[in-house]
Short mmCIF file of C-alpha atoms in Angstrom, two decimals:
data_model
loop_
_atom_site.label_atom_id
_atom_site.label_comp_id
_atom_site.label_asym_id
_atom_site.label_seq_id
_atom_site.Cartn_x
_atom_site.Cartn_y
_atom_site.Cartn_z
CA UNK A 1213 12.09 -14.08 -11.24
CA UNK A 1214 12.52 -15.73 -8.05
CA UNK A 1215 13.87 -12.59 -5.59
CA UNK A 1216 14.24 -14.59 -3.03
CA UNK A 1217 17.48 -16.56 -4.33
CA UNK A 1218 18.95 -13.21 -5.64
CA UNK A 1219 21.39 -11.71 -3.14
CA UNK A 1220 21.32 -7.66 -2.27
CA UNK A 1221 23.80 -5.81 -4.35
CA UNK A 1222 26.69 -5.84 -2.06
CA UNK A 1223 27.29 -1.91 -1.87
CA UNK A 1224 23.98 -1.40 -0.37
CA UNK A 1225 23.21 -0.61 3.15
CA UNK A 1226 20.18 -1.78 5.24
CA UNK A 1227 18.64 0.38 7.49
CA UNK A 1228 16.11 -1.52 10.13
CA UNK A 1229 13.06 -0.86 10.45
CA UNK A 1230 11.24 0.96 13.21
CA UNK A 1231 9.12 -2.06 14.29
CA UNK A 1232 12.37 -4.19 14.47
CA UNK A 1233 12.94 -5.76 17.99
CA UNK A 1234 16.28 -7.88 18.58
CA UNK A 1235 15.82 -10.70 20.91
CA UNK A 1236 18.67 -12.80 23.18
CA UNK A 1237 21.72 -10.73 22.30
CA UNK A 1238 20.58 -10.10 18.14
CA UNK A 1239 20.38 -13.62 17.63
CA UNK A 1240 16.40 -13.90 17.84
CA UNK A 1241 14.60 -10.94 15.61
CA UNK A 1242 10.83 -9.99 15.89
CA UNK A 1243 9.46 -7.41 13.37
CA UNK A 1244 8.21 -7.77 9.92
CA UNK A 1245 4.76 -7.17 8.03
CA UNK A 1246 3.16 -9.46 9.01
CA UNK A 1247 5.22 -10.28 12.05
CA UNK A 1248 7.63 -13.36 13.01
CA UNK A 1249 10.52 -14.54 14.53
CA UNK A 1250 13.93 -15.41 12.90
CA UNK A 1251 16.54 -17.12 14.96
CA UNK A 1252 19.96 -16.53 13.05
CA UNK A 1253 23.28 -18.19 13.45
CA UNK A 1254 26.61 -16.68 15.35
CA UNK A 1255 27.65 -15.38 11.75
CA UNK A 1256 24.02 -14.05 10.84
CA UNK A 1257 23.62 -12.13 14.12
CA UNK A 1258 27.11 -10.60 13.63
CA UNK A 1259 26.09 -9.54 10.15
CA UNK A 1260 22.96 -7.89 11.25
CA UNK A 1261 24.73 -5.60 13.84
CA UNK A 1262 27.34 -4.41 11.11
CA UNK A 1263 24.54 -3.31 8.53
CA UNK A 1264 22.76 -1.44 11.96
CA UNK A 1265 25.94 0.17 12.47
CA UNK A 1266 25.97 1.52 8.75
CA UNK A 1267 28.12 -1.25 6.51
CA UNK A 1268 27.29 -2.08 3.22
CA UNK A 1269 26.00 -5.69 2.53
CA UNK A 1270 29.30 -6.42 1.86
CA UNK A 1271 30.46 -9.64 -0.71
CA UNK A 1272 29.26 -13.28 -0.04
CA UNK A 1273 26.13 -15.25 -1.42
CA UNK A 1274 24.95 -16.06 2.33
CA UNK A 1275 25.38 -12.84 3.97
CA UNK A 1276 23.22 -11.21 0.33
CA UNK A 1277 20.39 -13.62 0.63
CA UNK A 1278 20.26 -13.15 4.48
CA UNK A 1279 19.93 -9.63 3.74
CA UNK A 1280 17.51 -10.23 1.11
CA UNK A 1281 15.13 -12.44 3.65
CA UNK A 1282 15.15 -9.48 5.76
CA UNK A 1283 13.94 -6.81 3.31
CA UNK A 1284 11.48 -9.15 1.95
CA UNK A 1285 10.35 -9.91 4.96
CA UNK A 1286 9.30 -6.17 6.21
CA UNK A 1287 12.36 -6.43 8.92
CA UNK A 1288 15.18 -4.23 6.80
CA UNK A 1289 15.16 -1.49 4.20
CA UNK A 1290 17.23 -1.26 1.35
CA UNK A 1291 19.53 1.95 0.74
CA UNK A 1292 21.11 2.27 -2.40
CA UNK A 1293 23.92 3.93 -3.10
CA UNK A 1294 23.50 7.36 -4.70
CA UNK A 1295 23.74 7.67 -8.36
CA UNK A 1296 22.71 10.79 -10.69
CA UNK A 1297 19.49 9.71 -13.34
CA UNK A 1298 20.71 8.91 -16.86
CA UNK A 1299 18.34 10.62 -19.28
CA UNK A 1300 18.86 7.37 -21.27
CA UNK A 1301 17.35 5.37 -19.08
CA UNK A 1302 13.62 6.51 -18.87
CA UNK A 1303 10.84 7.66 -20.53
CA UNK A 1304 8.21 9.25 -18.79
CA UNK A 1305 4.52 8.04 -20.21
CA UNK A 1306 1.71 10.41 -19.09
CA UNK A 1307 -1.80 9.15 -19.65
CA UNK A 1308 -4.07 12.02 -20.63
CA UNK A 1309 -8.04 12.66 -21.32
CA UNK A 1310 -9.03 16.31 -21.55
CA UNK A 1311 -7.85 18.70 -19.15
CA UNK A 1312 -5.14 19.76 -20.99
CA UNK A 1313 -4.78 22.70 -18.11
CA UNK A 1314 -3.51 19.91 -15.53
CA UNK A 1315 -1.77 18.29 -18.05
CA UNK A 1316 0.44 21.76 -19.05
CA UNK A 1317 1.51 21.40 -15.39
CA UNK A 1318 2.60 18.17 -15.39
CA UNK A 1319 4.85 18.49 -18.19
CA UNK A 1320 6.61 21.63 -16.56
CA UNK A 1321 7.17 20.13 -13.16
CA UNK A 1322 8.91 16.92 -15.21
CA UNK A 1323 11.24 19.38 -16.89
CA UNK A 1324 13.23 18.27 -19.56
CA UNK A 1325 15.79 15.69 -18.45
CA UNK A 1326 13.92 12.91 -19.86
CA UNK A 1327 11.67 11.69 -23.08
CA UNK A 1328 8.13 11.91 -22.26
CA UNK A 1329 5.24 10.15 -24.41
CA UNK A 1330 1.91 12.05 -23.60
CA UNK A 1331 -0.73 9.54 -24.97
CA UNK A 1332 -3.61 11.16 -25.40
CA UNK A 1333 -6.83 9.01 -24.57
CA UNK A 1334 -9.52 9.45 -26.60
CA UNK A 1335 -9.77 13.24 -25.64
CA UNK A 1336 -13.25 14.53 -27.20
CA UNK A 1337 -11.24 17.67 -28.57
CA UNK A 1338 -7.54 16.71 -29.19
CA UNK A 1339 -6.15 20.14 -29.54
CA UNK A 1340 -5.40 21.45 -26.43
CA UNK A 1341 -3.96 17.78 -25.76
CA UNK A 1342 -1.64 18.42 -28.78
CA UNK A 1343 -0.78 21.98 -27.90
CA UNK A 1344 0.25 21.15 -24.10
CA UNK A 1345 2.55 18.29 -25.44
CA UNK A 1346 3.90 20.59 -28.24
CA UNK A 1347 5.18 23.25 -25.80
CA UNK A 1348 6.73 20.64 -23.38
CA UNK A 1349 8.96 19.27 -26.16
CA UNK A 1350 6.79 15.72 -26.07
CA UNK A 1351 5.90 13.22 -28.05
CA UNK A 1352 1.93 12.66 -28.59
CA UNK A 1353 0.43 9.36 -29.21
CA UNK A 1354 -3.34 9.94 -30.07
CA UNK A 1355 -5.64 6.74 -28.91
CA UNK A 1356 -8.59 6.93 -31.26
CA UNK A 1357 -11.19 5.28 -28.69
CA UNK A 1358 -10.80 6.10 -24.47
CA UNK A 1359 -9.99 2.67 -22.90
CA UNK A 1360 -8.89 4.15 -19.40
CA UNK A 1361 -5.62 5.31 -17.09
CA UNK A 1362 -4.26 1.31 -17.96
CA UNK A 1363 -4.88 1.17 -21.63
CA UNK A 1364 -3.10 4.74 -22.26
CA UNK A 1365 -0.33 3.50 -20.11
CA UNK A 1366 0.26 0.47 -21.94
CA UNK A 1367 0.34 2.51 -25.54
CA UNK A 1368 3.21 4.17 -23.89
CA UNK A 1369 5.22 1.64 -22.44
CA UNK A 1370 5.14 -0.04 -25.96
CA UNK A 1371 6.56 3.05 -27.59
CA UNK A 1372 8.95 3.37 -24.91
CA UNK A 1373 12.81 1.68 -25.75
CA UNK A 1374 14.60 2.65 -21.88
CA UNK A 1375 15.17 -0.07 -19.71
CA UNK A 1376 12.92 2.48 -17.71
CA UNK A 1377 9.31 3.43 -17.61
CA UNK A 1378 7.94 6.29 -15.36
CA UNK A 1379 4.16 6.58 -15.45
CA UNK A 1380 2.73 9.82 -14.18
CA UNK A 1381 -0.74 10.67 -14.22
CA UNK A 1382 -1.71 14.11 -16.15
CA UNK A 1383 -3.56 15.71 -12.93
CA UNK A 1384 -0.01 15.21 -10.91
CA UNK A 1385 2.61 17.56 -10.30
CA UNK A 1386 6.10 15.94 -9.46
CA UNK A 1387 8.19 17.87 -6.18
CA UNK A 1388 11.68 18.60 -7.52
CA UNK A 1389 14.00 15.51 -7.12
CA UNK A 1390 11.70 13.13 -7.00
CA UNK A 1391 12.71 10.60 -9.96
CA UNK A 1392 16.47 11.10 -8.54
CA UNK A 1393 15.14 9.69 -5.29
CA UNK A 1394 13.49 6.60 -6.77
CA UNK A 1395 16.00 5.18 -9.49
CA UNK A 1396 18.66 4.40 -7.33
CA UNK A 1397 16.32 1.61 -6.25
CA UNK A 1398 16.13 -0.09 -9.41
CA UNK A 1399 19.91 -0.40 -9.07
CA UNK A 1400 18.72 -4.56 -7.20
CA UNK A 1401 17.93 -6.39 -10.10
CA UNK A 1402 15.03 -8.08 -8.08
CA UNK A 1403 13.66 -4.35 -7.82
CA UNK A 1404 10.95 -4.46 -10.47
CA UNK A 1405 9.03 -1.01 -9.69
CA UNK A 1406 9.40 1.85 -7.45
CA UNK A 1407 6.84 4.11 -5.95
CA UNK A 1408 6.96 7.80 -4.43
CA UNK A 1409 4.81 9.47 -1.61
CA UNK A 1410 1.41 10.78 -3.14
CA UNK A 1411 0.29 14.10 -1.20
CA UNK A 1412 -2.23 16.98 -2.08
CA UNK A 1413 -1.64 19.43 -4.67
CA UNK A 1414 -3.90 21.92 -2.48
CA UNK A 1415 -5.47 24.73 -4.69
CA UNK A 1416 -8.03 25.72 -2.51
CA UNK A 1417 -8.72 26.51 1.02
CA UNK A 1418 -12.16 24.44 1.40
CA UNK A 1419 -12.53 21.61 3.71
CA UNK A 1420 -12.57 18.62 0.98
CA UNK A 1421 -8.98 20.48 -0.01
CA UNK A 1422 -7.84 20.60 3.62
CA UNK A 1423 -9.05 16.87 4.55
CA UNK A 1424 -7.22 15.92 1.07
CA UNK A 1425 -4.37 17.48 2.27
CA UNK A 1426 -4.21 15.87 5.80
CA UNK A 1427 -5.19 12.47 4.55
CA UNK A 1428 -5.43 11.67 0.56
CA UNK A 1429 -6.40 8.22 0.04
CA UNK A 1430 -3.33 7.99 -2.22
CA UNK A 1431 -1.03 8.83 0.36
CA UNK A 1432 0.47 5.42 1.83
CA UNK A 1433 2.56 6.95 4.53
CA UNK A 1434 5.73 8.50 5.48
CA UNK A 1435 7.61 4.88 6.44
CA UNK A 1436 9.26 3.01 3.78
CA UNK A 1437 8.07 -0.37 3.02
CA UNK A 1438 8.53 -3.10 0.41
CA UNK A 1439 5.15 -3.70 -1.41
CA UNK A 1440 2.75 -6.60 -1.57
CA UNK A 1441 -0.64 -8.39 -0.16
CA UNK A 1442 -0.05 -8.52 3.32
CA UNK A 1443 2.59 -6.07 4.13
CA UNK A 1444 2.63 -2.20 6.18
CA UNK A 1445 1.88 -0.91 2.68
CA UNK A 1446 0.23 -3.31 0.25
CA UNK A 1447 -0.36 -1.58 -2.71
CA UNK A 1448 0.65 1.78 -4.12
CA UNK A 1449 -1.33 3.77 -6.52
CA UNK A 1450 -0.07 4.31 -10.18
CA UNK A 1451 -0.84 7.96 -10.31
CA UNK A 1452 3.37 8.17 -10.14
CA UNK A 1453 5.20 4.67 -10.69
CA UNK A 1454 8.48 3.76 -12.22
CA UNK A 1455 8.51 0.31 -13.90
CA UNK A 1456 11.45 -1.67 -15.20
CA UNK A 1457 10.48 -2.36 -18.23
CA UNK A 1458 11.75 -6.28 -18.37
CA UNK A 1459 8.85 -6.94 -15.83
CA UNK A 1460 6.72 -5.18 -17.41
CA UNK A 1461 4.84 -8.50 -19.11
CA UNK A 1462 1.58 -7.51 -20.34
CA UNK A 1463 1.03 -4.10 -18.71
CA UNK A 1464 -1.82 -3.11 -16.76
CA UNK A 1465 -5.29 -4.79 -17.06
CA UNK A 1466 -7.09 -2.84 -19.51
CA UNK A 1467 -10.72 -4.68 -18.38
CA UNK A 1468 -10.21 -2.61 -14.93
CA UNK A 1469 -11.02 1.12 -15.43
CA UNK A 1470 -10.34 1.34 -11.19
CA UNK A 1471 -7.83 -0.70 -9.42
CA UNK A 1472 -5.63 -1.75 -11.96
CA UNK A 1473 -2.84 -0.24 -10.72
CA UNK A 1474 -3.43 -2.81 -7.31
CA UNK A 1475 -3.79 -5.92 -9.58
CA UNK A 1476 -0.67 -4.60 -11.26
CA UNK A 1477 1.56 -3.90 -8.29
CA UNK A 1478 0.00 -7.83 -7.01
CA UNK A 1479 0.87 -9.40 -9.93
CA UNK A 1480 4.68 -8.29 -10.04
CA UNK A 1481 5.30 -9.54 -6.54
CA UNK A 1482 2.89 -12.75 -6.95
CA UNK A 1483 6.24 -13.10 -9.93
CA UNK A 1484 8.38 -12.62 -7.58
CA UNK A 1485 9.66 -9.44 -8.23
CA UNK A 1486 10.36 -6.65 -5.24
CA UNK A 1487 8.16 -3.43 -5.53
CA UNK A 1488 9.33 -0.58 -3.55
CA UNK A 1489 7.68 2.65 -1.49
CA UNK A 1490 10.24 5.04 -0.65
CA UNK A 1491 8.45 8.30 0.56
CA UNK A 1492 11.35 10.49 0.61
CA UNK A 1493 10.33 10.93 -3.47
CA UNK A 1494 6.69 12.47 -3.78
CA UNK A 1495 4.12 13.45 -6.34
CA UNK A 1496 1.63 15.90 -5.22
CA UNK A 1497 -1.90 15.09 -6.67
CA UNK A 1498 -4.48 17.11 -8.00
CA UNK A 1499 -7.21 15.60 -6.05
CA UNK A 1500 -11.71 16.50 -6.80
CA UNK A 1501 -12.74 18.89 -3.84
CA UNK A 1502 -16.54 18.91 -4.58
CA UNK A 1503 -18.50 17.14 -2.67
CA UNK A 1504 -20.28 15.03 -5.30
CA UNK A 1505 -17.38 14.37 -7.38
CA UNK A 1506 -15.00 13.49 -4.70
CA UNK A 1507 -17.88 11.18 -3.23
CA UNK A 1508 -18.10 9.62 -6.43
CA UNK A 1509 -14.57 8.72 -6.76
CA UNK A 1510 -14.19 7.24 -3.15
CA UNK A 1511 -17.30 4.79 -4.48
CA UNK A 1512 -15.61 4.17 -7.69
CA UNK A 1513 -12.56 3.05 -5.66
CA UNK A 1514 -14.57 0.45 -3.75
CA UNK A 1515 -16.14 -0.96 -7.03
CA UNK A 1516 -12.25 -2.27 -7.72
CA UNK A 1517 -12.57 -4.90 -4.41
CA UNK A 1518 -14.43 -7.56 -6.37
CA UNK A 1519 -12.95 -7.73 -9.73
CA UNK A 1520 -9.42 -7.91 -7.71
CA UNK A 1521 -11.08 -10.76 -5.59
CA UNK A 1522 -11.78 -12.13 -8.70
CA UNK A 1523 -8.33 -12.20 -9.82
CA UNK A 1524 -6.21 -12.69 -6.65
CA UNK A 1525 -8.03 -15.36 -4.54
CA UNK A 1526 -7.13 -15.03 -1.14
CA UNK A 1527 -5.63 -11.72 -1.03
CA UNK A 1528 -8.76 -9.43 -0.83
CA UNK A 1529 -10.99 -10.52 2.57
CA UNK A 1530 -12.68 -8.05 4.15
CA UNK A 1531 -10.26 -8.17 7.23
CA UNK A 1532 -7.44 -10.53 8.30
CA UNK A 1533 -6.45 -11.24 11.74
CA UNK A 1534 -6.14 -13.97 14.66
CA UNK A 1535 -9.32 -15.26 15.18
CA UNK A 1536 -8.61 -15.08 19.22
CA UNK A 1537 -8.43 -11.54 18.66
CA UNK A 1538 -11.73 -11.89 16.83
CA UNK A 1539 -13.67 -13.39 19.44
CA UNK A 1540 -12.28 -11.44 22.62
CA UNK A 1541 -13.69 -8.16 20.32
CA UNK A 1542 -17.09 -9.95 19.24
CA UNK A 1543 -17.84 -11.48 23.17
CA UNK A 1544 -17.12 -7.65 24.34
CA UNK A 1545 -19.38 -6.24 22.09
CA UNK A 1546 -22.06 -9.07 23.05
CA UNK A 1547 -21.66 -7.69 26.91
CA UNK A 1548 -19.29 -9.98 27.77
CA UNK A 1549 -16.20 -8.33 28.25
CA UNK A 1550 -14.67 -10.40 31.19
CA UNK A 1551 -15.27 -13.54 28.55
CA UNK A 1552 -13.30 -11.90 26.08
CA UNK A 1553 -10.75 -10.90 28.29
CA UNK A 1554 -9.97 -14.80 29.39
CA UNK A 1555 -9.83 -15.03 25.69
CA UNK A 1556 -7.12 -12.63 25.56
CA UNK A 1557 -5.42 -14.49 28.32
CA UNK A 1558 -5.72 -17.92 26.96
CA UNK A 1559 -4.49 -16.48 23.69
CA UNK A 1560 -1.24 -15.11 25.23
CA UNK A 1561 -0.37 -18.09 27.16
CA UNK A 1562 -0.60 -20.19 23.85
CA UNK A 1563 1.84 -17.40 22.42
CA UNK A 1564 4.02 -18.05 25.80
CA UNK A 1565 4.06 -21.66 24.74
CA UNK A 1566 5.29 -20.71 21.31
CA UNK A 1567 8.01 -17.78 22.05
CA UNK A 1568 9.50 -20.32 24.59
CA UNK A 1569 11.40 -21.68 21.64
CA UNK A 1570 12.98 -18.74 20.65
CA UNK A 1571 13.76 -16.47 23.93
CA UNK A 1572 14.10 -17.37 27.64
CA UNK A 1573 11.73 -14.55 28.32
CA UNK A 1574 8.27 -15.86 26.42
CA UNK A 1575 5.95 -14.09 28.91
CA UNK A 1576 6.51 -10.46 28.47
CA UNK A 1577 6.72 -11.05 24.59
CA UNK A 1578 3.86 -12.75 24.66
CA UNK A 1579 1.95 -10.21 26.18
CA UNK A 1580 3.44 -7.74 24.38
CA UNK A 1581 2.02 -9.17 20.90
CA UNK A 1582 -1.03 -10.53 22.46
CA UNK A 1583 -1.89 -6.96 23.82
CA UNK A 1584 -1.02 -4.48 21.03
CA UNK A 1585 -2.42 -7.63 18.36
CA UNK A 1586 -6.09 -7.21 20.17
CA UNK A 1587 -5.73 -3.77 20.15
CA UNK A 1588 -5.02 -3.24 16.51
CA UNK A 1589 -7.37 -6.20 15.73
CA UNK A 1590 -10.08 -3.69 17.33
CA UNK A 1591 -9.21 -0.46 15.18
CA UNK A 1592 -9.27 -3.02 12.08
CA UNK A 1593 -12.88 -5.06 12.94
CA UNK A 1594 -14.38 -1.03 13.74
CA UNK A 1595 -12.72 0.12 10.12
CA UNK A 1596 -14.46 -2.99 8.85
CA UNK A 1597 -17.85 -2.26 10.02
CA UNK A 1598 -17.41 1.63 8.53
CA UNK A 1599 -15.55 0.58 5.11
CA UNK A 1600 -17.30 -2.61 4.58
CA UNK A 1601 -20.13 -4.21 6.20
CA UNK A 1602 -21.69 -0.28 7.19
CA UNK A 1603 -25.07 -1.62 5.11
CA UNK A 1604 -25.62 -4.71 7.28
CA UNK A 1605 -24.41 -3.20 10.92
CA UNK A 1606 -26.76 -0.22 10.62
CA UNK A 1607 -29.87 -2.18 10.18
CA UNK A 1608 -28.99 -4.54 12.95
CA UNK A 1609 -27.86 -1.82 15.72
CA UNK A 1610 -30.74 0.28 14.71
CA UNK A 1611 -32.86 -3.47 15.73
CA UNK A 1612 -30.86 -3.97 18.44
CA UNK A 1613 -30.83 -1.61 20.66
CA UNK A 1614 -27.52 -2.93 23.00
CA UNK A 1615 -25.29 -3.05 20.07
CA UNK A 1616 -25.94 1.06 19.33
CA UNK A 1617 -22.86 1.65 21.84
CA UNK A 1618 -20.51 -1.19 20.17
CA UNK A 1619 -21.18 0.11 16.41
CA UNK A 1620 -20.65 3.69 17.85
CA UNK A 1621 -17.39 2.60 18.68
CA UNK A 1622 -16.75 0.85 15.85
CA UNK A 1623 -17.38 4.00 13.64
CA UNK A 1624 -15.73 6.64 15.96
CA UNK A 1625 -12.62 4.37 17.54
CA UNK A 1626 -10.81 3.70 14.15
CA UNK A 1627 -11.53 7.71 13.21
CA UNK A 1628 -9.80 8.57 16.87
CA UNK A 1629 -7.08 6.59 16.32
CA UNK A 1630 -6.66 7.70 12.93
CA UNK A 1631 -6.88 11.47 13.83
CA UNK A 1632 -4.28 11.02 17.11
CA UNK A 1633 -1.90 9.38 14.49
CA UNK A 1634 -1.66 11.66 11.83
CA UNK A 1635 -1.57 14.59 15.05
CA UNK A 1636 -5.04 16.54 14.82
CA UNK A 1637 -6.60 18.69 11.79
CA UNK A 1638 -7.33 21.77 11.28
CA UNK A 1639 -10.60 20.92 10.38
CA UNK A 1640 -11.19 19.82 14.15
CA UNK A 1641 -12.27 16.41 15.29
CA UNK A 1642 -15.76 16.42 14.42
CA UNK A 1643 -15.74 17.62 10.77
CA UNK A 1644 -12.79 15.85 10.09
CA UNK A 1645 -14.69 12.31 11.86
CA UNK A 1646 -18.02 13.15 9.71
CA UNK A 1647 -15.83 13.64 6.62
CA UNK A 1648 -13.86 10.30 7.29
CA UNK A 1649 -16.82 8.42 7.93
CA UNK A 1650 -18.50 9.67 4.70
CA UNK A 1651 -15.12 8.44 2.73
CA UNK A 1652 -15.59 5.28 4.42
CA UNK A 1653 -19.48 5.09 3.21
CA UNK A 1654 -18.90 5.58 0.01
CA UNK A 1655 -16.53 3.16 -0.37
CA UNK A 1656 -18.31 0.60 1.57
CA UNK A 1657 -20.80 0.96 -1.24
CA UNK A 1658 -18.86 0.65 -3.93
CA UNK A 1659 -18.04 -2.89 -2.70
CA UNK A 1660 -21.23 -3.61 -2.49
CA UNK A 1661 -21.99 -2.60 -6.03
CA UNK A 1662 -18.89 -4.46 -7.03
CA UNK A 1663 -19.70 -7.40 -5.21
CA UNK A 1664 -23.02 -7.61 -7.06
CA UNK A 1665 -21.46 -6.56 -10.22
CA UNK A 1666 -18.89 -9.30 -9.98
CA UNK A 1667 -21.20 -11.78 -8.25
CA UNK A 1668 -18.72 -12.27 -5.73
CA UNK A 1669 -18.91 -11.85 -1.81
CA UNK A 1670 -14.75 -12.86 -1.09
CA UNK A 1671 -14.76 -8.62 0.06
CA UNK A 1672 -17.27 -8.97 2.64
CA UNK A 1673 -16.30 -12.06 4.29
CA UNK A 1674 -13.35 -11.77 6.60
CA UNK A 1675 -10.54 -14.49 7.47
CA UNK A 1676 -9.65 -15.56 10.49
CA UNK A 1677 -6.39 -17.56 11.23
CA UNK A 1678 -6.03 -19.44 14.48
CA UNK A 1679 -2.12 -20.40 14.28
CA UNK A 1680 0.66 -17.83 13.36
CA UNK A 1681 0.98 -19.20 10.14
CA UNK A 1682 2.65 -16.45 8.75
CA UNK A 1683 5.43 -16.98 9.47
CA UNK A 1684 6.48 -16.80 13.35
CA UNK A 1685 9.25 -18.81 13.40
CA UNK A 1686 12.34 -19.36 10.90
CA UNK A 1687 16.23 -20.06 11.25
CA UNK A 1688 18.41 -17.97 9.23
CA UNK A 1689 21.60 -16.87 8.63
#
């Protein structure tokens, strides 16, 4: 499906997003994941301000693909009209292996609106398995041999007959509401799956419980987002996921026991198909609070970086971003911090040059992107050098003794801004910093291990772009 030649349903509304800046009057916007510049025509501009002021799309091919450009492009969010579920038109698949406990409370917080397949995975005892699905009213498929979350998934979607499939993971417990939130989504025909918020299904009061809480690596955010390589929320994890079944195509890979659920939600929107996050619908997850296990899992996670290298050139570098921005970071950290500062500058006059096509004000737009751009090129190159290339920079900065400070700040800048973002924790700064940069360890090695697993080294090797290729500067409208 091509999404981009399918207009928005007309009786949709578009909110904008945060990041959105209009330019000259509405006729130039800035915003978007990643960010450019569309110029629009008398007609588009005067569309634009009636969907901020609340309209609906409204009839008309051009005005429907102009709003379509914008929510693919990161700029505009889609808000459907409201509509009440039809049991008929989903099933609800749970994968499940052993703990049958978890599982028990799944099925209650799904209630009974809805069929639900529980497909049980290989479980070494079945019973409990049975007995949990036989209470809830479900039906039980029984997988003779475990092949993982994205095997059992697929058994279900193949039983399933609704245009519909809801996937929910056996260790989550669904918040009232939150299927009713999501399905009104699915109501664009480009709209091929739709996401909720993942948070922490605390059950203790220990610290691993509490950092969950305040920061599960599930959890993509409060801010709405479409979904793809590239964008403010690039993936979504499958632990909770409703699927039009259409698009389904051949399911999930079943060779990836981690990370499937990424090369799943890639391979939808590399067809051309929308995928949605809409975080007013969440799924609280039961997520491992001992130390070991939960350290395990973080590593696990990083093992998926290569095999999805392997399968989606291009989209998995270890960091992205303007090489400018690049160099003005790696000349500061060399002790030359006035050199990367005329970098800066020469970078935002060459953005000057650029914007002066668009707006009769280049200068304090182009410092504007030039500024915050280095800055959040900074937090990314430190996150880096935690997540990713931790096993090389140690070595070196223990060697060399003047880049101590700069990897310092690499590990403890990123963990700063992190912490001021999400408002504190109630851990306090310094357990909550030695617990993120452990999560980031153990991930970093699992890309290692994948890497060498894979024999692949597209995670650890970043890309740099010198011209805004992506896409600053379009006409629309």
């Amino acid at each position: 499906m091509n999404s981009a030649k399918t207009p928005m349903p007309a009786d949709f509304r578009l909110r904008p997003d945060p990041g959105l800046a209009p330019l000259e009057d509405g006729r130039v916007l800035l915003g978007g994941a990643p960010a450019r510049i569309v110029r629009l025509t008398p007609d588009g501009a005067a569309l634009v301000r009636r969907w901020c002021d609340g309209a609906p799309v409204g009839p008309g091919r051009g005005g429907g693909l102009l709003a379509r450009r914008l929510v693919q492009a990161g700029m505009m969010h889609p808000v459907p009209p409201e509509r009440a579920a039809d049991p008929a038109e989903v099933t609800i698949v749970v994968p499940a292996y052993g703990r049958a406990e978890q599982l028990a409370g799944c099925l209650a917080g799904l209630g009974a609106d809805h069929p639900v397949i529980v497909v049980d995975d290989g479980s070494p005892d079945p019973r409990p398995i049975a007995e949990a699905a036989d209470r809830a009213g479900a039906r039980l498929i029984r997988r003779d041999a475990n092949g993982g979350a994205g095997a059992a998934r697929n058994t279900g979607a193949r039983a399933a007959r609704t245009p519909f499939i809801a996937f929910v993971d056996s260790d989550c417990v669904p918040e009232p509401g939150w299927l009713g939130a999501l399905l009104p989504h699915v109501a664009d025909p480009a709209v091929a799956a739709v996401a909720p918020r993942i948070t922490s299904h605390v059950t203790g009061s220990g610290v691993l419980a509490r950092y969950e809480a305040e920061g599960s690596a599930l959890d993509m955010g409060g801010a709405e987002s479409i979904v793809r390589p590239r964008s403010a929320v690039s993936y979504v994890p499958s632990a909770a996921l409703v699927v039009r079944r259409a698009a389904f195509g051949a399911g999930f890979d079943e060779g990836m026991r981690v990370g499937e659920d990424v090369d799943f939600v890639w391979r939808l929107a590399a067809g051309g198909h929308h995928v949605r996050y809409v975080p007013e619908a969440v799924v609280a997850h039961r997520h491992r609070t001992r130390l070991r296990a939960w350290l395990a899992r973080r590593h696990d996670y990083g093992t998926s970086a290569a095999p999805l290298a392997v399968r989606h050139p291009e989209e998995l570098p270890a960091l992205t971003m303007s090489g400018w921005s690049a160099l003005a970071w790696g000349l500061a950290a060399a002790g030359s911090p006035v050199a990367g500062l005329a970098v800066t500058a020469g970078g935002t006059a060459l953005l000057a040059r650029k914007f002066a096509a668009w707006t009769d004000r280049p200068w304090p737009l182009a410092v504007r992107m030039a500024s915050g751009g280095t800055l959040a090129a900074g937090e990314v190159l430190g996150r880096t050098v935690t997540r990713t290339w931790w096993p090389l920079a140690v070595p070196v900065a223990v060697a060399v003794p003047r880049l101590r400070l700069p990897f310092a700040a690499a590990v403890l800048g990123p963990a700063a801004a992190a912490l001021r973002r999400q408002g504190g924790s109630s851990l306090g700064p310094l357990t909550w910093t030695g617990l993120r940069v452990l999560d980031e360890f153990a991930y970093g090695l699992g890309v290692w291990r994948g890497c060498v697993e894979e024999r692949t080294i597209a995670p650890l090797v970043p890309r740099l772009w010198w011209t805004s290729k992506d896409g600053l500067g379009s006409r629309s409208g």
